[in-house]
Coordinates of C-alpha atoms in Angstrom, one line a residue:
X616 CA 49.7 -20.9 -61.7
X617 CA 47.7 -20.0 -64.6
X618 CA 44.1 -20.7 -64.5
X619 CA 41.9 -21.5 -67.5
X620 CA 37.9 -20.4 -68.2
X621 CA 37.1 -23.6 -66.8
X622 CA 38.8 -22.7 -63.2
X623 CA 37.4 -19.0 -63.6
X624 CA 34.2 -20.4 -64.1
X625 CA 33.8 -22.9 -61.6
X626 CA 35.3 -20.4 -59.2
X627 CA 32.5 -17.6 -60.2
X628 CA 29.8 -20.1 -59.7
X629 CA 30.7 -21.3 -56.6
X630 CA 31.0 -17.8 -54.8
X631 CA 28.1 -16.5 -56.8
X632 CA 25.9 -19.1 -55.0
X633 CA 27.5 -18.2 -52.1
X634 CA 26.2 -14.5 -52.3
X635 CA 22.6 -15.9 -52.8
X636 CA 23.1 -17.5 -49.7
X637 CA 21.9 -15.0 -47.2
X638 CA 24.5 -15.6 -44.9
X639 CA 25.6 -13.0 -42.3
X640 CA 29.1 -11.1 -42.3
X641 CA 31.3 -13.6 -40.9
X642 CA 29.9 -16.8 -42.4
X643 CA 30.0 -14.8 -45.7
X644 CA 33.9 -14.3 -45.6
X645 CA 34.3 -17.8 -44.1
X646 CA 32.6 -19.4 -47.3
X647 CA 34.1 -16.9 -49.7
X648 CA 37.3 -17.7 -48.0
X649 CA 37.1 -21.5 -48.7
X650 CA 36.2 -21.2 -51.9
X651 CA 38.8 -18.8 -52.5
X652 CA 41.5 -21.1 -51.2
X653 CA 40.8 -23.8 -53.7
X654 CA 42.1 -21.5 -56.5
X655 CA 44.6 -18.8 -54.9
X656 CA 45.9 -20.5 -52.1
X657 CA 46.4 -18.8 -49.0
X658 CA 47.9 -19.8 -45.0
X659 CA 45.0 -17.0 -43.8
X660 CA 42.9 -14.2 -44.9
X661 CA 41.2 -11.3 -43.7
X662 CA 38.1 -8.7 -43.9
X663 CA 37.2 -5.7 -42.8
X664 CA 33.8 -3.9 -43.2
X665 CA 34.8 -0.2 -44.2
X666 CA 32.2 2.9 -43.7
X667 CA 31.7 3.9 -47.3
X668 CA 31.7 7.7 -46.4
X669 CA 35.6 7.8 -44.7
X670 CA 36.8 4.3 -45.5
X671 CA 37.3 3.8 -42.1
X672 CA 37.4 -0.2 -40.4
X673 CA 34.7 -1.0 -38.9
X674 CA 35.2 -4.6 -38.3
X675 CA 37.5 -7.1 -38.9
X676 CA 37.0 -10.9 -39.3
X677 CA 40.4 -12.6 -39.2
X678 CA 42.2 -16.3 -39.8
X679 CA 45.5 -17.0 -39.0
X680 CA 46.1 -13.6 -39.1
X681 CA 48.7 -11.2 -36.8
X682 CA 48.5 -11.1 -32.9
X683 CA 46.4 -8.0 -31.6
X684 CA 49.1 -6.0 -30.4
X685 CA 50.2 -5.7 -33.7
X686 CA 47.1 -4.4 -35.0
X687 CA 46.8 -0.9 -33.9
X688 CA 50.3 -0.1 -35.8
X689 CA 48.8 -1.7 -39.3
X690 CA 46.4 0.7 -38.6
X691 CA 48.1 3.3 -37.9
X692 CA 50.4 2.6 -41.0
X693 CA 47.2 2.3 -43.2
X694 CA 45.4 6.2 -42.3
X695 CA 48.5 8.2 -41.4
X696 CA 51.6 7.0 -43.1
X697 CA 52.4 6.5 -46.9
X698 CA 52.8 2.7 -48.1
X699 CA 52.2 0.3 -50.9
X700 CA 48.7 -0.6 -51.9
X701 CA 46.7 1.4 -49.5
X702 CA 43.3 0.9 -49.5
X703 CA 42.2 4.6 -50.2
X704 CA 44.7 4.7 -53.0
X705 CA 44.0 1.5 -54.7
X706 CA 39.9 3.0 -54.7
X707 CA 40.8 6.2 -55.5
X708 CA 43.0 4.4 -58.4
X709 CA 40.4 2.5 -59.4
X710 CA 42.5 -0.8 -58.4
X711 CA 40.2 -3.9 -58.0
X712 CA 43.7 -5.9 -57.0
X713 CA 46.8 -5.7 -56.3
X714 CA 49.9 -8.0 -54.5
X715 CA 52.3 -6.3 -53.0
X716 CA 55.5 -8.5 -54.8
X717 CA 53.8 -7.1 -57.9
X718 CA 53.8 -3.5 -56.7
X719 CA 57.3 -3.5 -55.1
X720 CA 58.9 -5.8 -57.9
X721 CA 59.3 -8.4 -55.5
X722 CA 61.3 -6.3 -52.6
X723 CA 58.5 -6.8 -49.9
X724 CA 60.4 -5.1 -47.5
X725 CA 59.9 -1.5 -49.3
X726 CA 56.6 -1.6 -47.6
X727 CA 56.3 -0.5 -44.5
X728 CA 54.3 -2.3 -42.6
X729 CA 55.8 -5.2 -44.3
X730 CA 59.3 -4.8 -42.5
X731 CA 57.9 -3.6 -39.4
X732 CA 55.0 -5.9 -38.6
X733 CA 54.3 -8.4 -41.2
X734 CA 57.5 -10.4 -41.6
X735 CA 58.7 -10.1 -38.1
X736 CA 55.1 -11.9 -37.8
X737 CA 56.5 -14.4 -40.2
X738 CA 54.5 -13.0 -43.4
X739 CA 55.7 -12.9 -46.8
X740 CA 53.2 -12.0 -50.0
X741 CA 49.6 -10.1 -49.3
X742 CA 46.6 -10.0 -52.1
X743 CA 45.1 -7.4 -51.2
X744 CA 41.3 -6.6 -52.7
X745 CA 39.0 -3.6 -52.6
X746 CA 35.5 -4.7 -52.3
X747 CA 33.7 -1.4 -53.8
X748 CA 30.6 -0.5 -55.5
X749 CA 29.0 2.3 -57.3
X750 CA 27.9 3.6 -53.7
X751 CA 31.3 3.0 -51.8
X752 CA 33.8 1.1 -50.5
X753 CA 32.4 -1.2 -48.1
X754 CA 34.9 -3.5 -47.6
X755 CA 38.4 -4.8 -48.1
X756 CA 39.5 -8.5 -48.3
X757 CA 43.4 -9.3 -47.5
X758 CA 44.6 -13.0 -48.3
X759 CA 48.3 -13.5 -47.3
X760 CA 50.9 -16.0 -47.0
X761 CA 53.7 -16.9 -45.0
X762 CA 57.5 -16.9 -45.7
X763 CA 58.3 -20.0 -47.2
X764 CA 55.4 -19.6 -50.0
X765 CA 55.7 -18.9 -53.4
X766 CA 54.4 -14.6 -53.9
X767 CA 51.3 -14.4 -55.8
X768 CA 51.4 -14.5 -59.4
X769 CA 49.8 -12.5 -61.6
X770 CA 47.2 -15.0 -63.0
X771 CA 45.5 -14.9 -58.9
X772 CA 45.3 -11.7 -59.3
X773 CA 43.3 -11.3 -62.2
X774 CA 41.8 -13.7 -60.8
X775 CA 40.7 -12.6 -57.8
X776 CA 39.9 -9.2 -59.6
X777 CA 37.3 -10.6 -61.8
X778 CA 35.6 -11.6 -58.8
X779 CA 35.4 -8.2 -57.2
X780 CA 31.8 -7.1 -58.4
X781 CA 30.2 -10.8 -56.9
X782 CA 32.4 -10.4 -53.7
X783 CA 31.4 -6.9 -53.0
X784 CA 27.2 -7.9 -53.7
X785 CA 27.5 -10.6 -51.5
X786 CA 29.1 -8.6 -48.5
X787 CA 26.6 -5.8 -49.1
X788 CA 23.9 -8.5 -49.0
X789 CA 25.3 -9.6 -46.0
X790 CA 25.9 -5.7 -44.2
X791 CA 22.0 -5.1 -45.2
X792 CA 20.6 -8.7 -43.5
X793 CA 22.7 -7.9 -40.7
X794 CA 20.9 -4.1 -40.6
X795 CA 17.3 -5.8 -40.9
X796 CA 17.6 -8.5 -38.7
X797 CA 19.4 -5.8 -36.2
X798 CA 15.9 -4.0 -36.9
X799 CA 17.5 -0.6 -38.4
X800 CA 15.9 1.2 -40.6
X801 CA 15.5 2.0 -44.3
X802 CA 16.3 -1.9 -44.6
X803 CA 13.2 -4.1 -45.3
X804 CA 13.5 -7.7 -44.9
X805 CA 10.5 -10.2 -46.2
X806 CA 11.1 -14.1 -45.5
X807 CA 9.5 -16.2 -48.3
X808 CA 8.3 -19.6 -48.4
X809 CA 8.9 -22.2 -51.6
X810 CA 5.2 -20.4 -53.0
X811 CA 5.8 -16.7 -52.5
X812 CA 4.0 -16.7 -49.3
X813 CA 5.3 -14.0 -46.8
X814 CA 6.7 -15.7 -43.8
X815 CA 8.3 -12.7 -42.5
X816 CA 8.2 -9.2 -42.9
X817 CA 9.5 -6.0 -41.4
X818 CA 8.2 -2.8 -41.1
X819 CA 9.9 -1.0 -43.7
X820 CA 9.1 -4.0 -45.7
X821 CA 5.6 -3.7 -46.0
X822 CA 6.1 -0.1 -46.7
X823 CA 8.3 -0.6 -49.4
X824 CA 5.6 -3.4 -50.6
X825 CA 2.8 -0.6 -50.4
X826 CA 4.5 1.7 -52.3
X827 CA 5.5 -0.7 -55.1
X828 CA 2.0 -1.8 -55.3
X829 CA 0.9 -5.0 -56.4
X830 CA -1.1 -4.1 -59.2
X831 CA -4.7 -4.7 -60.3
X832 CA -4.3 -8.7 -61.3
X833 CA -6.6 -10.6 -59.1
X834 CA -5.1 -12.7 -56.7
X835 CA -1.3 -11.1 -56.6
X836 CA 0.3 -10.7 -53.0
X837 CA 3.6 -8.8 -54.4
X838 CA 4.8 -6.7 -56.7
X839 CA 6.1 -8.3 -59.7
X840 CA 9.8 -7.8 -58.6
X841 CA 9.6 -9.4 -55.4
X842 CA 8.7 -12.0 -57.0
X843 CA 11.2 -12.2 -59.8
X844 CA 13.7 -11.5 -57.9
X845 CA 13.0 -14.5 -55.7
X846 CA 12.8 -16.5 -58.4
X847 CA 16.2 -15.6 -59.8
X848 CA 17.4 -16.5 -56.1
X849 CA 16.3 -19.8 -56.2
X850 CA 17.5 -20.1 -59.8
X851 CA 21.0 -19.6 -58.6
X852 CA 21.2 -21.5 -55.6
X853 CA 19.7 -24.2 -58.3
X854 CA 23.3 -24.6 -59.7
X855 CA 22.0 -22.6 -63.0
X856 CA 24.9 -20.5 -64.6
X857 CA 25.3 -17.3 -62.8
X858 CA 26.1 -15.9 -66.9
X859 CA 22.6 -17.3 -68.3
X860 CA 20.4 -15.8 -65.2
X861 CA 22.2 -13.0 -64.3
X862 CA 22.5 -11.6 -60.2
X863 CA 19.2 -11.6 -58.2
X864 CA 18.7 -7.9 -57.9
X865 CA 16.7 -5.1 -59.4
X866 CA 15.8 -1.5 -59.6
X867 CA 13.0 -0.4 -59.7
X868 CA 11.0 3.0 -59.0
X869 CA 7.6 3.0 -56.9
X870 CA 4.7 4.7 -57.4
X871 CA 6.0 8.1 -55.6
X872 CA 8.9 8.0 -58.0
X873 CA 11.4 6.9 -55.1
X874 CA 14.0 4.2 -56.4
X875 CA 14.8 0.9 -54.4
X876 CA 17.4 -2.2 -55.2
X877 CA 15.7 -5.5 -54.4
X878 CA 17.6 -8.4 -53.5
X879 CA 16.8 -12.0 -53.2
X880 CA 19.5 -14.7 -51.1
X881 CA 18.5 -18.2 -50.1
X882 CA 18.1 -18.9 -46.3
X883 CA 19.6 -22.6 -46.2
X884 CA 19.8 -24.6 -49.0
X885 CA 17.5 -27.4 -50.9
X886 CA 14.2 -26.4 -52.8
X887 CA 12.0 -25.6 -49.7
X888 CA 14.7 -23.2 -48.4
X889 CA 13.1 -19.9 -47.7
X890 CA 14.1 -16.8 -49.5
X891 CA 15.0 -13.3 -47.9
X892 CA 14.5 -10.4 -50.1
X893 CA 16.0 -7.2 -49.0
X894 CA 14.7 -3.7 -50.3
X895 CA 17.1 -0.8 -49.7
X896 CA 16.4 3.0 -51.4
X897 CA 18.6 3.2 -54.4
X898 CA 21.6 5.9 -53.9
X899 CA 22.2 8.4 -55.8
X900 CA 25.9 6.8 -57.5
X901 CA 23.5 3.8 -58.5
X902 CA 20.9 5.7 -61.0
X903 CA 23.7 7.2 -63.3
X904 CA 24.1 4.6 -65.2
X905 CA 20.1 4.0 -65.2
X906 CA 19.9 7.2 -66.2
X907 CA 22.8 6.9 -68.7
X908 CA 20.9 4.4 -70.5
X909 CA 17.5 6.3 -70.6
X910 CA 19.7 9.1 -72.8
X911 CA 20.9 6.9 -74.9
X912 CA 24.6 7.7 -74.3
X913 CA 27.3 5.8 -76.8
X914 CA 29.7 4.0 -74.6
X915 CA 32.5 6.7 -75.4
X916 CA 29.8 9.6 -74.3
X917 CA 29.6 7.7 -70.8
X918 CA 33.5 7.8 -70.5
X919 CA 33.6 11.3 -71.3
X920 CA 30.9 11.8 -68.7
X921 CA 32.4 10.0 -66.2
X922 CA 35.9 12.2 -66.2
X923 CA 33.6 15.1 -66.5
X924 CA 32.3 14.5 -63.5
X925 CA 36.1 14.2 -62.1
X926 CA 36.4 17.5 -62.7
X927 CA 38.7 16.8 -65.6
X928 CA 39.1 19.9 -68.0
X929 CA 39.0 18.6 -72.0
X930 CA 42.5 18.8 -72.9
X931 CA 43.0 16.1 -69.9
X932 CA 40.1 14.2 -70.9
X933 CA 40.8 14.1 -74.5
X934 CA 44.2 13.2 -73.6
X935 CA 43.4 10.1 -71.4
X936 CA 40.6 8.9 -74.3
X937 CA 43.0 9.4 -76.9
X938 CA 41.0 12.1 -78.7
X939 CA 41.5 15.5 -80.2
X940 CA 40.1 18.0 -78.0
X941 CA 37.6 18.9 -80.2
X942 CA 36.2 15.3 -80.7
X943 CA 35.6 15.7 -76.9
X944 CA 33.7 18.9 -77.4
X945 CA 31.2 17.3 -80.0
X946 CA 31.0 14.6 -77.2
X947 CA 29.8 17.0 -74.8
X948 CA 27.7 18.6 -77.1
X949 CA 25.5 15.6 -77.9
X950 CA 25.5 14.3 -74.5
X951 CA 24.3 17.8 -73.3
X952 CA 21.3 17.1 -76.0
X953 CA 20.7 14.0 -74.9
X954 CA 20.1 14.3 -71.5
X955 CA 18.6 18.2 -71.7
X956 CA 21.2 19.8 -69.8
X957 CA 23.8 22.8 -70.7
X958 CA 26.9 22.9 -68.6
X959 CA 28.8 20.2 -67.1
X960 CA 28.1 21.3 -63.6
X961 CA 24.1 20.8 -64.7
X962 CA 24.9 17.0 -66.6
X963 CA 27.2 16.3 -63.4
X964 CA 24.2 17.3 -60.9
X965 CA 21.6 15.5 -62.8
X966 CA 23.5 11.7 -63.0
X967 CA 25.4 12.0 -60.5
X968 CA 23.1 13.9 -57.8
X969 CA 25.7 14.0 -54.5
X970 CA 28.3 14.9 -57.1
X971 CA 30.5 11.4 -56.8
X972 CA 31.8 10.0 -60.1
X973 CA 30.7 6.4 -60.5
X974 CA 31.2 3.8 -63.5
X975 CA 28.6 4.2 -66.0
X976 CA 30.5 1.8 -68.4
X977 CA 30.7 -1.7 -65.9
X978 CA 29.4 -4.8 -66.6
X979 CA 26.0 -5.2 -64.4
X980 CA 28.0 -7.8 -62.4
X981 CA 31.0 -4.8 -61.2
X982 CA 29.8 -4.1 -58.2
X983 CA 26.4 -2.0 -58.0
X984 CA 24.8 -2.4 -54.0

């Protein structure tokens, strides 16, 4: 099937409502899953939560998926044996998407884990998606279908690619309410009413409040960003175009110079609906492209920078870019004037402080939290 701007659209608004929703984990996938299935459709789908350091499942929300005793070998298959679109090779690759009839060319059964689990299971085609962001891979979403269905085309997987970046926010949203309400901490929660009135508010919360500050205009009860962010929730939930307003989220550094991403979902739904807004300190992977733009780097200096900090030497770089290799030394020259440093070692350290590459060159929408 081959789906026009006005499906993509319709399909980007719905789940970007949906990750303004503040919804936990489970009820997350299960709306993102039906909204899913009206475009790419599917006979079951599946996600797991990944720890972003290892990649390794942490939980798994399932429909219509494989009995449990087939499980642990899938798993087993997925971190010790080679196969088709792995999840640590399609992040490592960069790969938002991928089916595994486009992959294999249609002969399913060169997977592994195909002929050994999922067709004796009665599988056929698997869409498989990677829901990453600049700080990690925090999840993967699997939508599959049976044998008698048509494989995935390559028009649901673009798809279903372009919706990566909203996908991943929302399950991050979702992995960070789940934190506050579990009363972890580093995650501050506040619960506010239709007039910006605090109804809730953890700990960490009013300490991330403090040290934003809520400056000298008589009258204000939180900071500016709070507030704007709320209002961009409520915005969206609205039905307003998530293109024209953009995600509910901001960075923002406090008055000790510490970073924090603010988010804002809607508890419920209807104009009285409260709003959570979730404050979490920025990581390092999501200041370089900040920081990118505060030196003023050309979009081709931020690709250089980016394989730089891949450890690529310049005759690779300058091959992948297209360039001669001395283009990519004037590159490096002007981006080591521009952001004050003078080796790659010192411009990898200072944008990309725990030394992980990250995409200084996605749209704001690619996943960021």
């Amino acid at each position: 099937m081959v789906y026009g701007q006005a499906m993509s659209e319709r399909v980007r608004d719905d789940i970007g409502r949906l990750v303004h929703r503040g919804m936990p984990v489970e009820a997350y996938w299960r709306a993102v899953s039906d909204a899913l299935d009206a475009a790419v459709p599917s006979e079951g789908s599946c996600l797991m939560t990944m720890d972003p350091a290892t990649m390794l499942p942490t939980a798994e929300f399932v429909e219509n998926g494989l009995p449990a005793d087939s499980i642990s070998r899938l798993v087993e298959i997925e971190l010790r044996e080679p196969d088709y679109t792995k999840w640590v090779d399609m992040a490592r690759a960069g790969t938002a998407a991928a089916s595994l009839s486009h992959v294999t060319a249609g002969d399913l059964d060169l997977s592994r884990r195909q002929r050994e689990v999922r067709r004796p299971g009665g599988y056929s085609d698997e869409l498989r998606v990677v829901l990453s962001s600049s700080t990690g891979t925090w999840g993967a979403l699997t939508v599959f279908r049976e044998t008698d269905s048509p494989y995935f085309s390559s028009s649901e997987v673009r798809l279903l690619s372009s919706l990566t970046g909203l996908i991943s926010d929302g399950l991050r949203r979702a992995l960070l309410l789940d934190d506050a309400c579990a009363d972890r901490p580093d995650t501050g929660m506040l619960v506010l009413d239709p007039d910006d009135g605090v109804d809730l508010a953890n700990r960490e919360a009013e300490q991330w409040v403090d040290e934003l500050g809520v400056g000298e205009r008589a009258g204000t009860r939180l900071p500016l960003v709070i507030r704007s962010v709320a209002s961009q929730a409520r915005a969206i939930a609205a039905g307003e175009r998530i293109a024209d307003v953009g995600l509910a989220r901001a960075r923002v550094r406090t008055r000790t110079g510490r970073w924090v991403i603010v988010r804002g979902s809607l508890l419920g739904e209807g104009p009285l609906a409260p709003v959570a807004v979730l404050l979490e300190a920025a990581r390092p992977a999501e200041m370089a492209p900040l920081l990118a733009d505060m030196y003023g780097l050309t979009q081709r200096e931020r690709r250089v920078t980016e394989l730089v900090a891949q450890g690529l030497p310049t005759r690779q770089i300058a091959n992948q870019l297209h360039l001669a290799a001395y283009t990519v030394q004037d590159h490096l020259k002007s981006i080591f004037a521009k952001s004050g440093t003078g080796s790659r070692g010192d411009l990898v350290a200072r944008l990309f402080f725990d030394q992980r590459a990250t995409s200084l060159t996605a749209p704001s929408a690619t996943p960021d939290d």
